[in-house]
Short mmCIF file of C-alpha atoms and ligand atoms in Angstrom, two decimals:
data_model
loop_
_atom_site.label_atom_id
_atom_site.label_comp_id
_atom_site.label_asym_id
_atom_site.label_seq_id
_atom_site.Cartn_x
_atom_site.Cartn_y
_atom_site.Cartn_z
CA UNK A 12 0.00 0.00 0.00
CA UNK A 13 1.26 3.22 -0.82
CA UNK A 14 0.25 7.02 0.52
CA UNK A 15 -0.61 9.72 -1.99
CA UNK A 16 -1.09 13.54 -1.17
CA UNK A 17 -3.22 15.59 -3.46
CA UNK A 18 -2.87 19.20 -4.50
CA UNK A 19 -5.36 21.41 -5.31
CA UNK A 20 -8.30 18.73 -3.25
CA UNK A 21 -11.58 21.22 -3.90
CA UNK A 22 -11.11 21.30 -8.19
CA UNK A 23 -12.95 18.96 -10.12
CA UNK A 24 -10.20 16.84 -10.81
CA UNK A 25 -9.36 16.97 -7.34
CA UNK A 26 -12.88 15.69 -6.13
CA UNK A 27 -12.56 13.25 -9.00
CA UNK A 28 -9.27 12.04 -7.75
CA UNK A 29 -10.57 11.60 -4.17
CA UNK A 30 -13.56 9.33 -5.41
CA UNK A 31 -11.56 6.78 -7.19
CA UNK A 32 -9.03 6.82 -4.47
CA UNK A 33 -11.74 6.01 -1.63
CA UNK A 34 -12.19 3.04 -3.79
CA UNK A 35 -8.21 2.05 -4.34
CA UNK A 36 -6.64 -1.46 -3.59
CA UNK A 37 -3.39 -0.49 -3.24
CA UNK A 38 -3.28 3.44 -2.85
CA UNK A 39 -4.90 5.35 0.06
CA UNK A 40 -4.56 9.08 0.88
CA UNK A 41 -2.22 10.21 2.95
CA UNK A 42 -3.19 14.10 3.14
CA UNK A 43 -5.84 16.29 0.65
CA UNK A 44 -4.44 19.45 0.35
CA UNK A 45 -6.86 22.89 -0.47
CA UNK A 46 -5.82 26.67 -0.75
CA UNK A 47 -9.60 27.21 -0.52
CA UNK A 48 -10.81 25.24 1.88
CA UNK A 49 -7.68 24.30 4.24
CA UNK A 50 -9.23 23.15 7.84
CA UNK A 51 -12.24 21.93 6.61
CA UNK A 52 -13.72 18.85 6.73
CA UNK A 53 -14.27 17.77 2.80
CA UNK A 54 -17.76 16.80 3.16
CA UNK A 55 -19.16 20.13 4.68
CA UNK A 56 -18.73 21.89 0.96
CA UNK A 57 -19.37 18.37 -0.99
CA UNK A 58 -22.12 16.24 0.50
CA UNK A 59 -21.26 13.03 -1.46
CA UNK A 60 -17.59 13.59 -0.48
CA UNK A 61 -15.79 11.10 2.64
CA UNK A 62 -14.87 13.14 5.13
CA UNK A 63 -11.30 14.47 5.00
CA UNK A 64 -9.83 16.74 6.79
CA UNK A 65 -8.13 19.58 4.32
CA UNK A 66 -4.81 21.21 5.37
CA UNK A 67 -3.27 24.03 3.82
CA UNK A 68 -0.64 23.25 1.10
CA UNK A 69 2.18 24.80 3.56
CA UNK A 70 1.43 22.27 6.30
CA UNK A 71 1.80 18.74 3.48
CA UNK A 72 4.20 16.67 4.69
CA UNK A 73 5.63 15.67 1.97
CA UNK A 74 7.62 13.49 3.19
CA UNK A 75 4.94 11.45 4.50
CA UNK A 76 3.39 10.29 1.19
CA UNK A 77 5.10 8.35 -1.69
CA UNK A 78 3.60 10.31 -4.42
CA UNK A 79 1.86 13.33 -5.09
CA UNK A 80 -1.02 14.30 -7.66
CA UNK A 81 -1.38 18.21 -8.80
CA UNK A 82 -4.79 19.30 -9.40
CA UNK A 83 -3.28 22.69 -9.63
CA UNK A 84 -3.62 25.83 -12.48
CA UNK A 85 -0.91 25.19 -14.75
CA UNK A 86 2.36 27.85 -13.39
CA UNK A 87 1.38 27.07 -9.71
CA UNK A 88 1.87 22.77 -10.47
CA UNK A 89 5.54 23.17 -11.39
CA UNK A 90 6.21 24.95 -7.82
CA UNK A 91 4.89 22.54 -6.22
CA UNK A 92 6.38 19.35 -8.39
CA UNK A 93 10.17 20.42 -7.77
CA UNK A 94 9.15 20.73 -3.72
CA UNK A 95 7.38 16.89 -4.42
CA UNK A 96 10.39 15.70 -6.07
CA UNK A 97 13.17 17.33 -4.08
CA UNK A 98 11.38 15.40 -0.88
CA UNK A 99 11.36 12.01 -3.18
CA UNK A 100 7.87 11.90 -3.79
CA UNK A 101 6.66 10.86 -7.40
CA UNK A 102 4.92 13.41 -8.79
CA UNK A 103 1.87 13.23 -11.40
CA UNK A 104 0.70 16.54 -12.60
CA UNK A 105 -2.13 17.14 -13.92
CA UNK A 106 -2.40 20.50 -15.26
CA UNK A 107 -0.09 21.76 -18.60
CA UNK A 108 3.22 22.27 -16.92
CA UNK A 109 5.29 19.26 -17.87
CA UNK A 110 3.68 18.46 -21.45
CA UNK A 111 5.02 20.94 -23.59
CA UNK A 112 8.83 20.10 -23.92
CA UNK A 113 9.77 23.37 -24.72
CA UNK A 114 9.75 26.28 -22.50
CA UNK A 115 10.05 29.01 -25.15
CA UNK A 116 6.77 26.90 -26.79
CA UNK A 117 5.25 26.71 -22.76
CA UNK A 118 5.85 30.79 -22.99
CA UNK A 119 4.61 31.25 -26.39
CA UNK A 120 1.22 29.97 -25.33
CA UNK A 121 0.97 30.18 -21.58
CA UNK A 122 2.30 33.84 -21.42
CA UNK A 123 4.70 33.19 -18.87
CA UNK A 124 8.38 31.90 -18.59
CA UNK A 125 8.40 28.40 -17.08
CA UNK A 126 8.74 28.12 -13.29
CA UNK A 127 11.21 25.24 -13.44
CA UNK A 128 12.48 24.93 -17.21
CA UNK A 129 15.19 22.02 -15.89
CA UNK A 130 12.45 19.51 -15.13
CA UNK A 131 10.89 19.62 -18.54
CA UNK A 132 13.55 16.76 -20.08
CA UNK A 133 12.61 14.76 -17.14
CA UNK A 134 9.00 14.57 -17.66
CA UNK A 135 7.23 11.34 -19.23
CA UNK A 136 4.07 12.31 -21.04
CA UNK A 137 1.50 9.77 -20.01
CA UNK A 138 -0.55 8.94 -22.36
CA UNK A 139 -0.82 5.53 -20.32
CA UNK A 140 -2.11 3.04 -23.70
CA UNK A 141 0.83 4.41 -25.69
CA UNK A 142 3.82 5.66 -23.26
CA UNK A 143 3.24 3.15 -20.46
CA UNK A 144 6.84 1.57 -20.51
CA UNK A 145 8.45 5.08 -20.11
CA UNK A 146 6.22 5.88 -17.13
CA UNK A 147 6.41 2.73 -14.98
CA UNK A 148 10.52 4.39 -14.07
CA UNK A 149 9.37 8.00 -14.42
CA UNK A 150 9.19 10.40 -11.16
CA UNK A 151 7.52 13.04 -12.94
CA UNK A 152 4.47 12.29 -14.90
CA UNK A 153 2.72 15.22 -16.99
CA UNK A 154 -1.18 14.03 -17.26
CA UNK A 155 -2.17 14.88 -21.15
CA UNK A 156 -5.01 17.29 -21.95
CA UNK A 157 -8.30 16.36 -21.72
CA UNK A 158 -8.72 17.19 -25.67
CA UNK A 159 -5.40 16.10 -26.63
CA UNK A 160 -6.12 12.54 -24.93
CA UNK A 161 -9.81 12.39 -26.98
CA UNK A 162 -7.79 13.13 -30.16
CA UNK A 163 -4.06 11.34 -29.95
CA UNK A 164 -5.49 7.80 -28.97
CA UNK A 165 -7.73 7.58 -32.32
CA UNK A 166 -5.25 9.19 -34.65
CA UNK A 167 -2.18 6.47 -33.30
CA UNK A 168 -3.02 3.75 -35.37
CA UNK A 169 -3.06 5.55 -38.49
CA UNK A 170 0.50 7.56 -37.65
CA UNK A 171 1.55 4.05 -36.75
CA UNK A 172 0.71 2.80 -39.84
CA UNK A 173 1.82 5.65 -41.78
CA UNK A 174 -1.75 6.26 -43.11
CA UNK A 175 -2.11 10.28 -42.49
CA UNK A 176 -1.87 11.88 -45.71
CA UNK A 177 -2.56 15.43 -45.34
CA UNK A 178 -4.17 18.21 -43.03
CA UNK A 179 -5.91 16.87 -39.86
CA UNK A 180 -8.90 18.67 -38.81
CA UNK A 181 -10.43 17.93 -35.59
CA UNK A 182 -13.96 19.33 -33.95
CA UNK A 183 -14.18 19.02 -30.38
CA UNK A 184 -16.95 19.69 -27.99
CA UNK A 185 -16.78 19.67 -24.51
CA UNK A 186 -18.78 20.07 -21.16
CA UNK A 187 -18.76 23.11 -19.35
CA UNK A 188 -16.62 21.26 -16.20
CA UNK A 189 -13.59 21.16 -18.93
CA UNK A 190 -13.22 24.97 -17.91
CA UNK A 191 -12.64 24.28 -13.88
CA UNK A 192 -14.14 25.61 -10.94
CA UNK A 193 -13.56 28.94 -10.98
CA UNK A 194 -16.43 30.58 -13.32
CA UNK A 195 -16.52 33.18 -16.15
CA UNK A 196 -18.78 34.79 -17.90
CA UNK A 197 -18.43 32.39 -20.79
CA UNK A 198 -18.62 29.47 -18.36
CA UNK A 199 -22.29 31.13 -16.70
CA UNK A 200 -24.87 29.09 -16.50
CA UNK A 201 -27.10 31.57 -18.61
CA UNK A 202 -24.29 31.74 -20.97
CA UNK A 203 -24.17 27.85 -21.62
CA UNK A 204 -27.30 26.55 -21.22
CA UNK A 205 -29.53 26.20 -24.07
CA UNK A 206 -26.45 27.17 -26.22
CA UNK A 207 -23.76 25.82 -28.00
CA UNK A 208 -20.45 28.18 -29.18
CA UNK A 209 -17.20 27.54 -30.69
CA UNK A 210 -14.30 29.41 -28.86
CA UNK A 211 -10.33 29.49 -29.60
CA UNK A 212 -10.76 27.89 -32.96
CA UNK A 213 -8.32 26.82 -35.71
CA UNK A 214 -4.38 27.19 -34.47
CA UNK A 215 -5.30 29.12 -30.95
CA UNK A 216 -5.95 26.56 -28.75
CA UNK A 217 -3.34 25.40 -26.03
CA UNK A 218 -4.04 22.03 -26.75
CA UNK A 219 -2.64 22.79 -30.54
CA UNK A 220 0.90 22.22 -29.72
CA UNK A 221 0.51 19.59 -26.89
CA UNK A 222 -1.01 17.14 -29.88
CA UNK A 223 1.54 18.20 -32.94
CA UNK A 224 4.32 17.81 -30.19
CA UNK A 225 2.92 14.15 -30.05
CA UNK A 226 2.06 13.80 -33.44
CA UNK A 227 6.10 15.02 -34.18
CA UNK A 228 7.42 12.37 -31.88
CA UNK A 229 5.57 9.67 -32.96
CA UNK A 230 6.55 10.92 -36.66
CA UNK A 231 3.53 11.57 -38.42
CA UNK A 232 5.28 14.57 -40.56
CA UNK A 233 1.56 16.03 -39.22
CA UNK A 234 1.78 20.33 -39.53
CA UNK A 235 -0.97 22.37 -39.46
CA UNK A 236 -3.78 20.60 -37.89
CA UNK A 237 -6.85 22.80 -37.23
CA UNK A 238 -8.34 21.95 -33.97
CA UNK A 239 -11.76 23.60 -33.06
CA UNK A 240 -13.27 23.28 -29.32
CA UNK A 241 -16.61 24.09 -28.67
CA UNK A 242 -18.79 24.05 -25.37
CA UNK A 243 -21.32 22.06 -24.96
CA UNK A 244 -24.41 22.95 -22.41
CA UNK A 245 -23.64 19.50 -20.32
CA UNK A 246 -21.90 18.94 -17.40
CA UNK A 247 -18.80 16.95 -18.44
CA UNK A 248 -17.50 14.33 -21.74
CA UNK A 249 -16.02 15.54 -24.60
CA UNK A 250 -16.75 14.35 -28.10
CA UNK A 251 -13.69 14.62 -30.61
CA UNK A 252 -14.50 14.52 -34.57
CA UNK A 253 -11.32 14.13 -36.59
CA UNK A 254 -10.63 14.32 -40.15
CA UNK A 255 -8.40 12.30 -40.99
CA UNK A 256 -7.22 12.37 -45.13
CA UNK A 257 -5.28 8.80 -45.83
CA UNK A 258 -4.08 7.68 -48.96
CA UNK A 259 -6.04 6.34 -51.27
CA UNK A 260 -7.17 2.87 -51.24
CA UNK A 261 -7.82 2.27 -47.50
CA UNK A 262 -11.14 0.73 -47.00
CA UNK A 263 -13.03 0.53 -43.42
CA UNK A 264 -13.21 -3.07 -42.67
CA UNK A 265 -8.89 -2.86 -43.33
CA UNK A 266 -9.01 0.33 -41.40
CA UNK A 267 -11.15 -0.98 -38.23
CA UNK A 268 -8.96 -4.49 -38.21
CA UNK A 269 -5.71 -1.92 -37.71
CA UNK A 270 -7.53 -0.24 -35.06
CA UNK A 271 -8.60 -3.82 -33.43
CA UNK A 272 -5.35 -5.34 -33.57
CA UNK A 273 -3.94 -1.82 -31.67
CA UNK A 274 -6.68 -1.57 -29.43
CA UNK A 275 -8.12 -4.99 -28.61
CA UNK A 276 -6.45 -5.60 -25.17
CA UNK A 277 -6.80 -2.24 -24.22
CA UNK A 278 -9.42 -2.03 -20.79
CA UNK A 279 -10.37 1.33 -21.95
CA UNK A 280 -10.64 1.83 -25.21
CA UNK A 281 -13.60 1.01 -26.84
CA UNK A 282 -13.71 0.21 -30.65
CA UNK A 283 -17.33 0.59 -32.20
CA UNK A 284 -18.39 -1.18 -34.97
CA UNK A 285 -17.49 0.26 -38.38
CA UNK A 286 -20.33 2.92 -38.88
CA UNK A 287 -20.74 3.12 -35.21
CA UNK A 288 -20.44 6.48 -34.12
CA UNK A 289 -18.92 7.27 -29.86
CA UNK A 290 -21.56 9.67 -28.23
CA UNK A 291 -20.83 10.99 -24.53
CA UNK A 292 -23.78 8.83 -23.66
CA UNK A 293 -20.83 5.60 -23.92
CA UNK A 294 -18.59 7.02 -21.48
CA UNK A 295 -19.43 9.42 -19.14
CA UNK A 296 -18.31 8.70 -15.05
CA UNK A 297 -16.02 6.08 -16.83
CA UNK A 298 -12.48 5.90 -17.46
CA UNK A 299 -13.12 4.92 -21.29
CA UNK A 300 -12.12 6.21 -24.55
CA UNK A 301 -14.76 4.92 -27.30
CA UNK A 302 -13.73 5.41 -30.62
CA UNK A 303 -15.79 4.86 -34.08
CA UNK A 304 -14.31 5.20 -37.20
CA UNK A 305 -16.27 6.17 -40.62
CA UNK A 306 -14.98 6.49 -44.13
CA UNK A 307 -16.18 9.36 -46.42
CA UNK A 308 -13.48 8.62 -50.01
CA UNK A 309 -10.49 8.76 -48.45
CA UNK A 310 -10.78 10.82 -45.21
CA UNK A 311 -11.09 8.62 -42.18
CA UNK A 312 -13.70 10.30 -40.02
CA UNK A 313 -13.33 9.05 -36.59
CA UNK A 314 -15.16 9.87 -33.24
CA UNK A 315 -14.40 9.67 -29.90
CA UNK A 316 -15.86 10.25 -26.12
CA UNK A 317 -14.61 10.37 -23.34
CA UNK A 318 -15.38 11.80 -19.66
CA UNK A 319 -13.13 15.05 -19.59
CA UNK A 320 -12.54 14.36 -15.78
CA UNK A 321 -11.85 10.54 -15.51
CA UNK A 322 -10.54 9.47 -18.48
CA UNK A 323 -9.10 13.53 -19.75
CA UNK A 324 -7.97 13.64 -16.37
CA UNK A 325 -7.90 11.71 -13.12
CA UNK A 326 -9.02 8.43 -14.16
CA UNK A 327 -6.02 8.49 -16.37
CA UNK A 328 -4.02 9.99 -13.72
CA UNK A 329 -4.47 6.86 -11.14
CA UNK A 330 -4.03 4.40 -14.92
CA UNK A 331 -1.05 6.37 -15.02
CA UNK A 332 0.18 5.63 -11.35
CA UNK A 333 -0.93 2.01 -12.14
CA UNK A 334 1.52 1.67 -14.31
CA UNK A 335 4.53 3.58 -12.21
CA UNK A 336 3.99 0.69 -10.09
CA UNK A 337 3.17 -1.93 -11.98
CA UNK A 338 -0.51 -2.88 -10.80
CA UNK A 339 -2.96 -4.04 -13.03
CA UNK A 340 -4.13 -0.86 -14.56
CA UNK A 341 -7.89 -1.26 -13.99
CA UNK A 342 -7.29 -0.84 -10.26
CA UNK A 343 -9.27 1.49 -8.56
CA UNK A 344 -10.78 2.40 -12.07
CA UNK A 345 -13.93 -0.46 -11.91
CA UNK A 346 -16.63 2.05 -11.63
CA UNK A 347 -19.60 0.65 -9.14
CA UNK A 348 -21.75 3.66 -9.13
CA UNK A 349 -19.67 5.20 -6.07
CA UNK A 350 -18.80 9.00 -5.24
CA UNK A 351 -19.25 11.04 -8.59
CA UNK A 352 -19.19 14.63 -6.26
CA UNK A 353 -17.77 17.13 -8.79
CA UNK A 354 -20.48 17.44 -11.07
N1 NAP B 410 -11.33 20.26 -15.79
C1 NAP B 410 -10.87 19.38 -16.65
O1 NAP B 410 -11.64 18.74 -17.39
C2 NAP B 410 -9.38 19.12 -16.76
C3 NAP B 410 -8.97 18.06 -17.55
C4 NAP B 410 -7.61 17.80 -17.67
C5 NAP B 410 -6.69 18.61 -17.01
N2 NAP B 410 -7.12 19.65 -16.27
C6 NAP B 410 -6.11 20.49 -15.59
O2 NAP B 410 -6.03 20.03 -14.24
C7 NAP B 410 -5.78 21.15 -13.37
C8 NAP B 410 -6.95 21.25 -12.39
O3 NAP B 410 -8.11 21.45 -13.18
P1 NAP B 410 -9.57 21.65 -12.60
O4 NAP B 410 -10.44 21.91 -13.75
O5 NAP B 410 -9.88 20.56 -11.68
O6 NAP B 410 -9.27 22.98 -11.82
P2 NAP B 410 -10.22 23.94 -11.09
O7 NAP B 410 -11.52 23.28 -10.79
O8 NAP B 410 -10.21 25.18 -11.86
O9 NAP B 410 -9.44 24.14 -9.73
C9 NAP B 410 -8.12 24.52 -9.61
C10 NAP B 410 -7.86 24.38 -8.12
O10 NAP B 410 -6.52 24.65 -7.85
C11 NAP B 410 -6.42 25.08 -6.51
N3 NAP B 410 -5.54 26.24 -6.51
C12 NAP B 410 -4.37 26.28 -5.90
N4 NAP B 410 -3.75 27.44 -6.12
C13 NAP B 410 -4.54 28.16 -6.88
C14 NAP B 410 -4.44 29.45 -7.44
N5 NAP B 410 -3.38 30.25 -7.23
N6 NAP B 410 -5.47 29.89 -8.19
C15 NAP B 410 -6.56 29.11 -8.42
N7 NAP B 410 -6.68 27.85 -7.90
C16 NAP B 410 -5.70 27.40 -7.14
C17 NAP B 410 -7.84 25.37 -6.03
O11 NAP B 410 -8.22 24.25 -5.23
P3 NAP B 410 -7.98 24.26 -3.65
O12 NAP B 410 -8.56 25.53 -3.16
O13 NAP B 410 -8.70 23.05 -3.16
O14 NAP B 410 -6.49 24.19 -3.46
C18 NAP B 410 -8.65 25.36 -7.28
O15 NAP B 410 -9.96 24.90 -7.08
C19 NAP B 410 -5.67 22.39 -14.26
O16 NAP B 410 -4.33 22.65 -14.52
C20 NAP B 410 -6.41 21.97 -15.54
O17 NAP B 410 -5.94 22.63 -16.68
C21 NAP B 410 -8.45 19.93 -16.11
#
């Protein structure tokens, strides 16, 4: 059994975190950690919560836990992960700090030099299905986006296969929790609901370089991808659709036996049949990725689901610390119908 402190306890990641934790085999929580809500009893803001006592970030001992999780605004995660480390804590991070390998790239789109530029060659990215050898003897994990996760594990069988020929466009809509606790004025209630808007679209979107980093290293020669999110009027799931031009030839019973031969002893990914389509309806409160894959001539139109906060986020955070330590990676990721608090 090992402890785990967690950063940042009162986001929606964080509550996430907590819920599939409660329900761990071989992790338990050492100490939940809350700027907002230090010396409070978890339960008294979040009824479905178990009661934990929150303590201030200042007072976590780190040295009492063998791994930490961030839940954290990116800028304020990488303070915090050199602290983790320096006490010999694993760390896995879940907000932007550690993805982007470059920290003029991290400037260019997060406005700000990068608190600790030295840890970036140490990070593993983990994308648990396709990186999980590097991350079983990494220290620092950076948890992809909850986009870039809906989007890289359908388009890796076709880079793997060399199939991409041409521009990738991708449509992406997403539940309102994909924006975090703190609200806006775009995130208001009578700004979402019975609406439906497009926001940072084509090559503005900080998720843009986190997936043509990944595309690059996996060498898919990919430039230029156009990547539009959109909010949806729900609580959480996103739903990725991603045009995919391949060269010509490539039929859909070829294309879905490539995808079931990559996927098929995968726990969470689910391949639809071909001319299935994924809806959020297939995934949300789970830690899956459902993919369907369409042909239209020769553009591969596939879509994908997945719950922005377990799979785009903590579910794949504790897969990820599976795999650090070599459990089975469904543990403490069989969903009963237990704590679902955040939303
Ligand atoms: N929401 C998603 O779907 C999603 C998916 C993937 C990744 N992420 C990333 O995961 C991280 C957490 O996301 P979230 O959506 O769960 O966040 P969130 O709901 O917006 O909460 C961020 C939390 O960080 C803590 N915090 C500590 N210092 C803070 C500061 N200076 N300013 C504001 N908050 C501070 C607060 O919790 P305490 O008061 O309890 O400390 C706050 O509630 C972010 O980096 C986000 O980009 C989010």
């Amino acid at each position: 059994m090992i402890e785990v402190g967690i950063f940042g306890a009162t986001s929606y990641t964080g509550l996430e975190l907590i819920s599939l934790l409660v329900n761990h085999p071989y992790a338990c929580i050492g100490f939940a950690a809350s700027f907002s809500k230090a010396g409070e009893i978890l339960s008294d803001s979040f009824p479905k919560m178990p009661p934990l006592p929150l303590i201030s970030p200042g007072e976590a001992d780190l040295s009492s836990v063998d791994l930490v999780f961030l839940c954290l605004p990116h800028g304020e995660a990488a303070e915090t992960a050199i602290q983790a480390l320096e006490a010999g804590c694993k760390v896995i991070d879940l907000s932007a700090d550690f993805r982007l390998k470059d920290a003029a790239v991290y400037k260019q789109w997060y406005g700000k030099d990068h608190p600790q530029p030295d840890l970036l060659a140490d990070a593993c990215y983990g994308l648990t299905e396709i990186t999980r050898e590097s991350i079983s003897g990494c220290s620092l994990v950076a948890n992809p986006g909850c986009y870039p996760t809906s989007v890289l594990l359908p388009l890796y069988p076709l880079v793997q296969e060399g199939l991409l020929h041409g521009q990738v466009i991708v449509d992406s809509k997403s539940g309102v929790s994909g924006a975090g606790r703190r609200p806006k004025e775009t995130t208001h209630f009578v700004s979402v609901n019975d609406n439906f808007s497009p926001y940072s679209i084509g090559r503005t979107h900080r998720h843009l370089p986190e997936m043509e980093q990944v595309l690059q290293d996996w060498g898919s020669g990919q430039t230029g991808m156009l990547f539009s999110p959109h909010l949806l009027p729900v609580s959480r799931g996103i739903l990725s659709t991603i045009y995919a031009p391949t060269k010509n030839g490539t039929n859909l019973d070829t294309l879905h036996n490539l995808y079931q031969s990559t996927y098929q002893n995968e726990p969470f990914i689910e391949l639809l049949a071909p001319g299935k389509h994924a809806t959020l309806a297939h995934v949300v409160h789970t830690n899956m990725c459902t993919i369907g894959i369409a042909l239209a001539d020769s553009t591969v139109i596939l879509t994908a689901a997945l719950d922005n906060l377990i799979k785009g986020a903590s579910g794949q955070a504790v897969q990820n610390m599976n795999a650090i330590y070599g459990w089975e990676e469904t543990s403490g990721l069989i969903f009963t119908g237990g704590h679902h608090a955040s939303t």
